[in-house]
Short mmCIF file of C-alpha atoms and ligand atoms in Angstrom, two decimals:
data_model
loop_
_atom_site.label_atom_id
_atom_site.label_comp_id
_atom_site.label_asym_id
_atom_site.label_seq_id
_atom_site.Cartn_x
_atom_site.Cartn_y
_atom_site.Cartn_z
CA MET A 1 -8.10 20.99 2.25
CA THR A 2 -8.79 19.14 5.46
CA TYR A 3 -9.94 22.31 7.20
CA ILE A 4 -12.74 22.66 4.67
CA ALA A 5 -15.55 20.54 6.06
CA LYS A 6 -17.54 18.49 3.58
CA PRO A 7 -21.22 19.44 3.55
CA VAL A 8 -23.24 16.88 5.51
CA PHE A 9 -26.22 17.40 3.24
CA HIS A 10 -27.23 14.21 1.41
CA HIS A 11 -29.35 14.53 -1.68
CA PRO A 12 -32.68 12.81 -0.90
CA THR A 13 -32.53 10.67 -4.03
CA LEU A 14 -29.09 9.17 -3.22
CA LYS A 15 -29.21 5.38 -3.39
CA GLU A 16 -29.21 3.61 -0.02
CA ASN A 17 -27.73 0.20 0.78
CA ALA A 18 -29.35 -2.54 2.88
CA LEU A 19 -28.41 -0.66 6.08
CA GLY A 20 -29.94 2.60 4.90
CA PHE A 21 -26.53 4.26 4.36
CA THR A 22 -25.68 6.25 1.24
CA ARG A 23 -22.27 6.32 -0.40
CA ARG A 24 -21.65 9.66 1.34
CA ASP A 25 -21.77 7.88 4.74
CA TYR A 26 -18.56 6.06 3.81
CA GLU A 27 -16.60 9.16 2.83
CA GLY A 28 -13.97 10.97 4.92
CA LYS A 29 -12.38 14.41 4.88
CA VAL A 30 -11.54 16.36 1.71
CA SER A 31 -8.30 14.95 0.20
CA THR A 32 -5.13 17.07 0.33
CA LEU A 33 -3.30 14.92 -2.26
CA CYS A 34 -2.24 16.32 -5.66
CA ALA A 35 -5.22 16.57 -8.03
CA GLY A 36 -5.14 13.45 -10.22
CA CYS A 37 -3.14 11.28 -7.77
CA GLY A 38 -3.95 7.59 -8.24
CA HIS A 39 -4.39 7.19 -4.48
CA ASP A 40 -7.60 9.28 -4.53
CA SER A 41 -9.14 6.83 -7.01
CA ILE A 42 -8.32 3.95 -4.63
CA SER A 43 -10.06 5.83 -1.79
CA ALA A 44 -13.10 6.21 -4.05
CA ALA A 45 -13.05 2.45 -4.78
CA ILE A 46 -12.85 1.68 -1.03
CA VAL A 47 -15.87 3.94 -0.38
CA GLN A 48 -17.81 2.24 -3.19
CA ALA A 49 -16.86 -1.27 -2.03
CA CYS A 50 -17.89 -0.62 1.60
CA PHE A 51 -21.18 0.94 0.45
CA GLU A 52 -21.94 -1.99 -1.84
CA ILE A 53 -21.26 -4.74 0.71
CA GLY A 54 -23.31 -2.87 3.30
CA LEU A 55 -20.53 -2.63 5.84
CA GLU A 56 -21.33 -1.01 9.17
CA PRO A 57 -18.69 1.78 9.40
CA HIS A 58 -18.13 1.28 13.16
CA ARG A 59 -17.17 -2.35 12.52
CA LEU A 60 -14.09 -1.46 10.46
CA ALA A 61 -10.62 -0.44 11.67
CA LYS A 62 -8.35 1.25 9.08
CA LEU A 63 -4.62 1.36 9.78
CA SER A 64 -1.75 2.84 7.80
CA GLY A 65 1.92 3.85 8.00
CA ILE A 66 3.48 7.06 6.64
CA GLY A 67 3.35 8.40 3.08
CA CYS A 68 0.83 10.03 0.73
CA SER A 69 -0.80 6.58 0.49
CA SER A 70 -0.88 6.21 4.25
CA LYS A 71 -2.60 9.60 4.58
CA THR A 72 -5.58 8.37 2.57
CA PRO A 73 -7.53 6.68 5.41
CA ASP A 74 -8.35 10.23 6.48
CA TYR A 75 -10.24 10.61 3.20
CA PHE A 76 -12.59 7.63 3.52
CA LEU A 77 -14.66 5.90 6.20
CA GLY A 78 -14.78 8.90 8.52
CA ALA A 79 -17.02 6.97 10.94
CA SER A 80 -14.65 3.99 11.30
CA HIS A 81 -11.82 3.36 13.76
CA GLY A 82 -8.42 4.61 12.55
CA PHE A 83 -4.74 4.42 13.52
CA ASN A 84 -1.95 6.14 11.59
CA THR A 85 1.16 4.29 12.78
CA VAL A 86 4.91 4.87 12.39
CA HIS A 87 6.50 4.42 8.90
CA GLY A 88 6.45 0.72 7.94
CA ARG A 89 4.92 -0.47 11.21
CA MET A 90 1.26 -0.74 10.21
CA PRO A 91 1.33 -4.59 9.95
CA SER A 92 2.46 -5.18 13.54
CA VAL A 93 0.04 -2.61 14.99
CA LEU A 94 -2.76 -4.16 12.91
CA THR A 95 -1.76 -7.65 14.09
CA GLY A 96 -1.92 -6.53 17.73
CA ALA A 97 -5.27 -4.82 17.29
CA ASN A 98 -6.65 -7.86 15.50
CA LEU A 99 -5.49 -10.21 18.27
CA ALA A 100 -7.09 -7.98 20.90
CA ASN A 101 -10.39 -7.56 19.03
CA ARG A 102 -11.20 -10.07 16.32
CA GLU A 103 -14.73 -8.71 15.96
CA LEU A 104 -13.65 -5.79 13.77
CA ILE A 105 -12.86 -5.91 10.05
CA TYR A 106 -9.27 -4.79 9.45
CA LEU A 107 -8.13 -2.69 6.49
CA GLY A 108 -4.41 -1.95 6.18
CA VAL A 109 -3.39 0.80 3.75
CA SER A 110 0.24 1.25 2.85
CA GLY A 111 2.66 2.49 0.19
CA ASP A 112 5.42 0.76 -1.74
CA GLY A 113 7.98 2.61 0.37
CA ASP A 114 6.07 1.85 3.55
CA SER A 115 5.73 -1.88 2.77
CA ALA A 116 8.64 -2.77 0.45
CA SER A 117 11.43 -0.69 2.02
CA ILE A 118 11.30 0.15 5.74
CA GLY A 119 8.33 -2.16 6.39
CA LEU A 120 9.37 -5.19 4.31
CA GLY A 121 9.90 -7.45 7.34
CA GLN A 122 6.60 -6.34 8.82
CA PHE A 123 4.79 -7.00 5.55
CA ALA A 124 6.35 -10.45 5.25
CA HIS A 125 5.40 -11.64 8.74
CA ALA A 126 1.81 -10.36 8.54
CA MET A 127 1.39 -12.34 5.29
CA ARG A 128 2.97 -15.56 6.53
CA ARG A 129 0.98 -15.48 9.78
CA GLY A 130 -2.34 -15.16 7.96
CA VAL A 131 -3.51 -12.07 9.84
CA ASN A 132 -7.19 -11.62 9.01
CA MET A 133 -7.15 -8.34 7.07
CA ALA A 134 -7.41 -6.67 3.70
CA TYR A 135 -3.97 -5.16 3.01
CA ILE A 136 -3.76 -2.64 0.16
CA VAL A 137 -0.48 -1.25 -1.16
CA GLU A 138 -0.90 1.91 -3.23
CA ASN A 139 2.10 1.26 -5.45
CA ASN A 140 3.57 4.19 -7.39
CA GLY A 141 7.23 3.10 -7.50
CA VAL A 142 8.41 6.20 -5.63
CA TYR A 143 8.42 7.83 -2.21
CA GLY A 144 5.79 10.40 -3.19
CA LEU A 145 5.64 12.22 0.14
CA THR A 146 9.41 12.85 0.26
CA LYS A 147 9.58 14.13 -3.33
CA GLY A 148 9.91 11.14 -5.63
CA GLN A 149 12.97 8.99 -4.82
CA PHE A 150 12.84 5.47 -6.38
CA SER A 151 11.18 2.97 -4.07
CA ALA A 152 12.03 -0.73 -3.85
CA THR A 153 9.20 -1.63 -6.27
CA ALA A 154 10.65 0.53 -9.09
CA ASP A 155 11.59 -1.76 -11.98
CA ARG A 156 15.22 -2.16 -13.01
CA GLY A 157 15.83 0.06 -16.05
CA SER A 158 12.93 2.43 -15.34
CA LYS A 159 13.74 6.14 -15.34
CA SER A 160 13.14 8.90 -12.82
CA LYS A 161 11.53 12.18 -13.84
CA LYS A 162 15.03 13.65 -14.31
CA GLY A 163 16.13 10.68 -16.50
CA VAL A 164 18.18 8.78 -13.89
CA VAL A 165 18.09 5.00 -14.55
CA ASN A 166 17.21 2.65 -11.69
CA HIS A 167 19.83 -0.14 -11.56
CA ASP A 168 18.34 -2.06 -8.62
CA SER A 169 15.97 -5.02 -9.08
CA GLY A 170 12.36 -4.23 -8.27
CA ILE A 171 10.55 -6.09 -5.50
CA ASP A 172 7.29 -7.64 -6.69
CA LEU A 173 5.00 -7.64 -3.64
CA VAL A 174 2.50 -9.92 -5.38
CA ALA A 175 5.18 -12.57 -5.95
CA MET A 176 6.26 -12.17 -2.32
CA ALA A 177 2.72 -12.43 -0.96
CA LEU A 178 2.22 -15.65 -2.94
CA GLN A 179 5.48 -17.12 -1.69
CA LEU A 180 4.72 -16.06 1.90
CA GLY A 181 1.39 -17.86 1.98
CA ALA A 182 -1.20 -15.07 1.68
CA SER A 183 -4.57 -16.69 1.02
CA PHE A 184 -5.93 -13.94 -1.26
CA VAL A 185 -3.62 -12.17 -3.70
CA ALA A 186 -4.64 -9.64 -6.35
CA ARG A 187 -3.23 -6.84 -8.45
CA SER A 188 -5.14 -3.94 -9.89
CA PHE A 189 -4.78 -0.41 -11.24
CA SER A 190 -6.13 2.79 -9.71
CA GLY A 191 -7.36 3.77 -13.17
CA ASP A 192 -9.65 0.70 -13.36
CA LYS A 193 -12.34 1.17 -10.73
CA ASP A 194 -14.53 -1.54 -12.29
CA GLN A 195 -11.81 -4.10 -11.60
CA LEU A 196 -10.63 -2.69 -8.27
CA THR A 197 -13.97 -2.27 -6.46
CA PRO A 198 -15.01 -5.96 -6.52
CA LEU A 199 -11.47 -6.98 -5.53
CA ILE A 200 -11.73 -4.76 -2.42
CA LYS A 201 -15.19 -6.15 -1.63
CA ALA A 202 -13.91 -9.72 -1.85
CA ALA A 203 -10.77 -8.93 0.18
CA LEU A 204 -12.82 -7.35 2.99
CA ARG A 205 -14.96 -10.48 3.09
CA HIS A 206 -12.00 -12.88 2.97
CA LYS A 207 -10.86 -14.70 6.10
CA GLY A 208 -7.06 -14.64 6.24
CA ALA A 209 -4.37 -12.39 4.78
CA ALA A 210 -5.83 -10.70 1.68
CA PHE A 211 -3.33 -8.64 -0.27
CA ILE A 212 -4.03 -6.22 -3.15
CA ASP A 213 -1.18 -4.47 -4.95
CA VAL A 214 -2.71 -1.47 -6.71
CA ILE A 215 -0.54 0.32 -9.26
CA SER A 216 -1.34 3.93 -8.44
CA PRO A 217 0.54 6.52 -10.53
CA CYS A 218 2.15 9.50 -8.78
CA ILE A 219 1.38 12.33 -11.17
CA ALA A 220 3.89 14.66 -9.50
CA PHE A 221 7.01 12.42 -9.67
CA ASN A 222 6.42 9.20 -11.63
CA ASN A 223 4.07 9.66 -14.56
CA HIS A 224 6.56 10.30 -17.38
CA ALA A 225 7.91 8.28 -20.33
CA GLY A 226 10.45 5.77 -18.98
CA SER A 227 8.41 5.05 -15.82
CA THR A 228 6.73 1.63 -15.55
CA LYS A 229 4.21 3.00 -13.02
CA SER A 230 2.70 5.74 -15.21
CA PHE A 231 -0.92 5.80 -16.38
CA ASP A 232 0.16 5.29 -20.01
CA TRP A 233 2.51 2.36 -19.21
CA VAL A 234 -0.02 0.47 -17.12
CA ARG A 235 -2.84 1.02 -19.64
CA GLU A 236 -0.62 -0.29 -22.45
CA HIS A 237 0.75 -3.32 -20.53
CA ASN A 238 -2.24 -4.28 -18.36
CA GLU A 239 -3.20 -7.95 -18.85
CA ALA A 240 -6.21 -8.97 -16.78
CA VAL A 241 -6.52 -12.71 -16.10
CA ASN A 242 -10.14 -12.58 -14.94
CA LYS A 243 -13.07 -10.32 -14.18
CA LEU A 244 -14.58 -10.58 -10.73
CA ASP A 245 -18.17 -10.19 -9.55
CA VAL A 246 -18.97 -10.46 -5.84
CA MET A 247 -22.33 -11.68 -4.59
CA VAL A 248 -22.90 -10.92 -0.92
CA GLY A 249 -25.59 -12.87 0.95
CA ARG A 250 -25.90 -15.73 -1.51
CA ALA A 251 -27.54 -13.62 -4.22
CA PRO A 252 -28.04 -15.65 -7.40
CA LEU A 253 -25.78 -15.26 -10.40
CA THR A 254 -27.62 -13.20 -12.97
CA ALA A 255 -25.19 -13.08 -15.89
CA GLN A 256 -25.24 -15.98 -18.34
CA TYR A 257 -21.88 -17.36 -19.40
CA ALA A 258 -20.86 -20.28 -21.59
CA PRO A 259 -19.79 -23.44 -19.69
CA GLY A 260 -16.18 -23.22 -18.52
CA GLU A 261 -16.16 -19.45 -18.89
CA VAL A 262 -16.85 -18.76 -15.22
CA VAL A 263 -15.39 -20.17 -12.01
CA THR A 264 -17.34 -19.60 -8.81
CA VAL A 265 -15.67 -19.66 -5.41
CA GLU A 266 -17.56 -19.49 -2.11
CA GLN A 267 -15.81 -17.76 0.79
CA HIS A 268 -16.20 -18.80 4.45
CA ASP A 269 -19.05 -16.32 5.10
CA GLY A 270 -21.10 -17.40 2.07
CA THR A 271 -19.93 -14.59 -0.21
CA VAL A 272 -19.81 -15.98 -3.73
CA LEU A 273 -17.03 -14.83 -6.05
CA SER A 274 -17.73 -15.28 -9.71
CA LEU A 275 -14.61 -15.13 -11.86
CA ARG A 276 -15.06 -14.69 -15.59
CA LYS A 277 -11.98 -16.01 -17.28
CA VAL A 278 -10.05 -13.66 -19.51
CA ALA A 279 -6.85 -15.74 -19.77
CA ALA A 280 -8.33 -19.11 -20.75
CA ASP A 281 -6.15 -21.44 -18.65
CA TYR A 282 -5.57 -19.29 -15.59
CA ASP A 283 -6.50 -21.14 -12.38
CA PRO A 284 -6.67 -18.75 -9.36
CA THR A 285 -6.67 -21.66 -6.90
CA ASP A 286 -3.24 -22.99 -7.92
CA ARG A 287 -0.53 -21.07 -6.03
CA THR A 288 2.47 -22.61 -7.80
CA ALA A 289 0.97 -22.10 -11.26
CA ALA A 290 0.11 -18.50 -10.37
CA MET A 291 3.72 -17.83 -9.35
CA ALA A 292 5.04 -19.33 -12.59
CA PHE A 293 2.50 -17.44 -14.74
CA LEU A 294 3.36 -14.12 -13.09
CA ALA A 295 7.12 -14.61 -13.43
CA GLU A 296 6.76 -15.50 -17.11
CA ARG A 297 4.46 -12.56 -17.93
CA ASN A 298 6.53 -10.15 -15.84
CA ALA A 299 9.59 -11.05 -17.92
CA MET A 300 7.55 -10.14 -21.01
CA GLY A 301 6.85 -6.68 -19.54
CA GLU A 302 3.17 -7.34 -18.81
CA VAL A 303 1.41 -5.99 -15.73
CA VAL A 304 -0.81 -8.95 -14.79
CA THR A 305 -3.97 -7.90 -12.93
CA GLY A 306 -7.07 -9.56 -11.45
CA LEU A 307 -7.66 -12.04 -8.65
CA LEU A 308 -4.43 -14.01 -8.94
CA TYR A 309 -4.82 -16.48 -6.10
CA ILE A 310 -7.47 -17.48 -3.58
CA GLU A 311 -7.68 -20.13 -0.88
CA PRO A 312 -11.33 -19.78 0.19
CA GLU A 313 -11.12 -21.96 3.31
CA ALA A 314 -7.90 -20.50 4.70
CA GLU A 315 -7.01 -20.60 8.38
CA ASP A 316 -6.09 -17.32 10.00
CA LEU A 317 -3.82 -16.36 12.89
CA HIS A 318 -6.63 -16.82 15.45
CA ASP A 319 -7.24 -20.39 14.26
CA ASN A 320 -3.54 -21.17 14.51
CA LEU A 321 -3.15 -19.70 18.00
CA GLY A 322 -6.45 -21.05 19.34
CA THR A 323 -7.48 -17.65 20.73
CA VAL A 324 -10.82 -16.93 22.40
CA ASP A 325 -13.75 -15.88 20.22
CA THR A 326 -14.55 -12.84 22.37
CA ALA A 327 -12.79 -9.48 22.04
CA LEU A 328 -10.40 -9.12 25.00
CA ASN A 329 -12.09 -5.94 26.24
CA ARG A 330 -15.33 -7.86 26.72
CA LEU A 331 -13.85 -10.65 28.85
CA SER A 332 -14.84 -10.52 32.52
CA ASP A 333 -12.42 -10.20 35.46
CA ALA A 334 -13.07 -13.83 36.35
CA GLN A 335 -12.00 -14.91 32.87
CA LEU A 336 -8.94 -12.66 32.80
CA VAL A 337 -7.80 -13.45 36.36
CA PRO A 338 -8.69 -17.12 36.86
CA GLY A 339 -6.91 -17.36 40.22
CA SER A 340 -3.85 -19.05 41.74
CA ALA A 341 -5.08 -22.63 41.23
CA ALA A 342 -5.34 -22.10 37.46
CA LEU A 343 -1.90 -20.43 37.43
CA ALA A 344 -0.38 -23.34 39.37
CA LYS A 345 -1.83 -25.73 36.79
CA VAL A 346 -0.27 -23.77 33.91
CA ASN A 347 3.10 -23.67 35.70
CA ALA A 348 2.95 -27.41 36.41
CA ALA A 349 2.32 -28.09 32.72
CA LEU A 350 5.53 -26.24 31.85
CA ARG A 351 7.81 -28.15 34.24
C1 TPP B 1 11.24 6.19 10.26
C2 TPP B 1 11.02 7.09 9.08
N1 TPP B 1 11.92 7.07 8.07
C3 TPP B 1 11.71 7.86 6.98
C4 TPP B 1 10.64 8.70 6.93
C5 TPP B 1 10.46 9.61 5.73
N2 TPP B 1 9.41 9.17 4.85
C6 TPP B 1 8.15 9.63 4.97
S1 TPP B 1 7.11 8.98 3.84
C7 TPP B 1 8.37 8.08 3.15
C8 TPP B 1 8.16 7.19 1.96
C9 TPP B 1 6.75 7.10 1.50
O1 TPP B 1 6.68 6.33 0.34
P1 TPP B 1 5.46 5.38 0.07
O2 TPP B 1 5.21 4.51 1.22
O3 TPP B 1 5.70 4.73 -1.22
O4 TPP B 1 4.22 6.38 0.01
P2 TPP B 1 3.79 7.41 -1.14
O5 TPP B 1 4.07 8.77 -0.57
O6 TPP B 1 4.57 7.14 -2.37
O7 TPP B 1 2.33 7.15 -1.32
C10 TPP B 1 9.57 8.29 3.82
C11 TPP B 1 10.85 7.65 3.44
C12 TPP B 1 9.73 8.68 8.01
N3 TPP B 1 8.62 9.43 8.01
N4 TPP B 1 9.94 7.88 9.06
S1 SF4 B 2 3.24 13.48 -4.51
FE1 SF4 B 2 2.55 11.80 -5.82
S2 SF4 B 2 1.76 10.24 -4.39
FE2 SF4 B 2 1.87 12.20 -3.27
S3 SF4 B 2 -0.16 13.14 -3.51
FE3 SF4 B 2 1.13 13.94 -5.15
S4 SF4 B 2 0.73 12.58 -6.88
FE4 SF4 B 2 0.02 11.51 -5.05
MG1 MG B 3 5.04 5.19 -3.06
#
């Protein structure tokens, strides 16, 4: 319960990262979600990822909408900035915050209801504008918080807990993110922390719109036979295309792989992503091929996971708008109010 404070005691032998923080320094309040909810495993992966990349907690801003998934930022990164917005409006609030202060690292956390129903337009425009952020959808195929109605990502033909068949087509947010121009697109599973943690690390280090769809079973309302978002279904149909390792700070590759088995991609800040191929011919730098591959495998009932697409040298919204490098709250009066001569010049240019 949130009113039960977590003990601040850290065991003296807990491993520290390069900044001297332990994993505990990246935790938040005690979760109030149902025991076994997939969302709690995603929170644990976020804590692990931030610890491993040595992120300074005060440099991150976490934003969410409304839903069980959107409650989770309370349960990690207790020392970071946070904003719990209105249902489906996280992307526009995040975009505004990012434009005002580009010096922070932005993490958007949302649900399938929050992003694929009420917030679909918001999701779409944040992706196509290349807002510099890591955007995670905790996808359980239902509105968990309001007692398990089908969400827009529920697959056609899947069944509710009471046996009702969903006749509507499911929205695939990964396919949408690819079509909309996101420069980092991945899918993972809350039950696979080894796959999810490096994806979150890479997304936080990516410049541009980084999207991760995480299938995250709702054990209360969508974990039965007939659901395509249950633990059993995802375990049986999960097809990973690659396995990701993330090297921060130009650390050398230590694992030895046969030629052609590994693709390395360097991101703008020098982070090296090493992708061990699982599907032999999958190329994560080819957007069109990724879209075709996903559509084909989706039709076969597979849940394709891994880093599906990356554009390492992507431009973000700031590049496209030509904004100032400095956070707006650190600009001086003279810079913000340049005077009537400068205003007259701007007006003249518009005539
Ligand atoms: C404007 C508005 N409409 C509807 C609701 C009711 N509501 C709260 S959460 C939610 C859906 C949450 O589903 P999802 O985003 O998938 O999160 P989950 O609980 O499944 O993690 C809805 C419809 C609301 N809070 N605000
Ligand atoms: S209702 Fe579902 S999504 Fe919400 S906390 Fe419980 S298991 Fe998780
Ligand atoms: Mg949901």
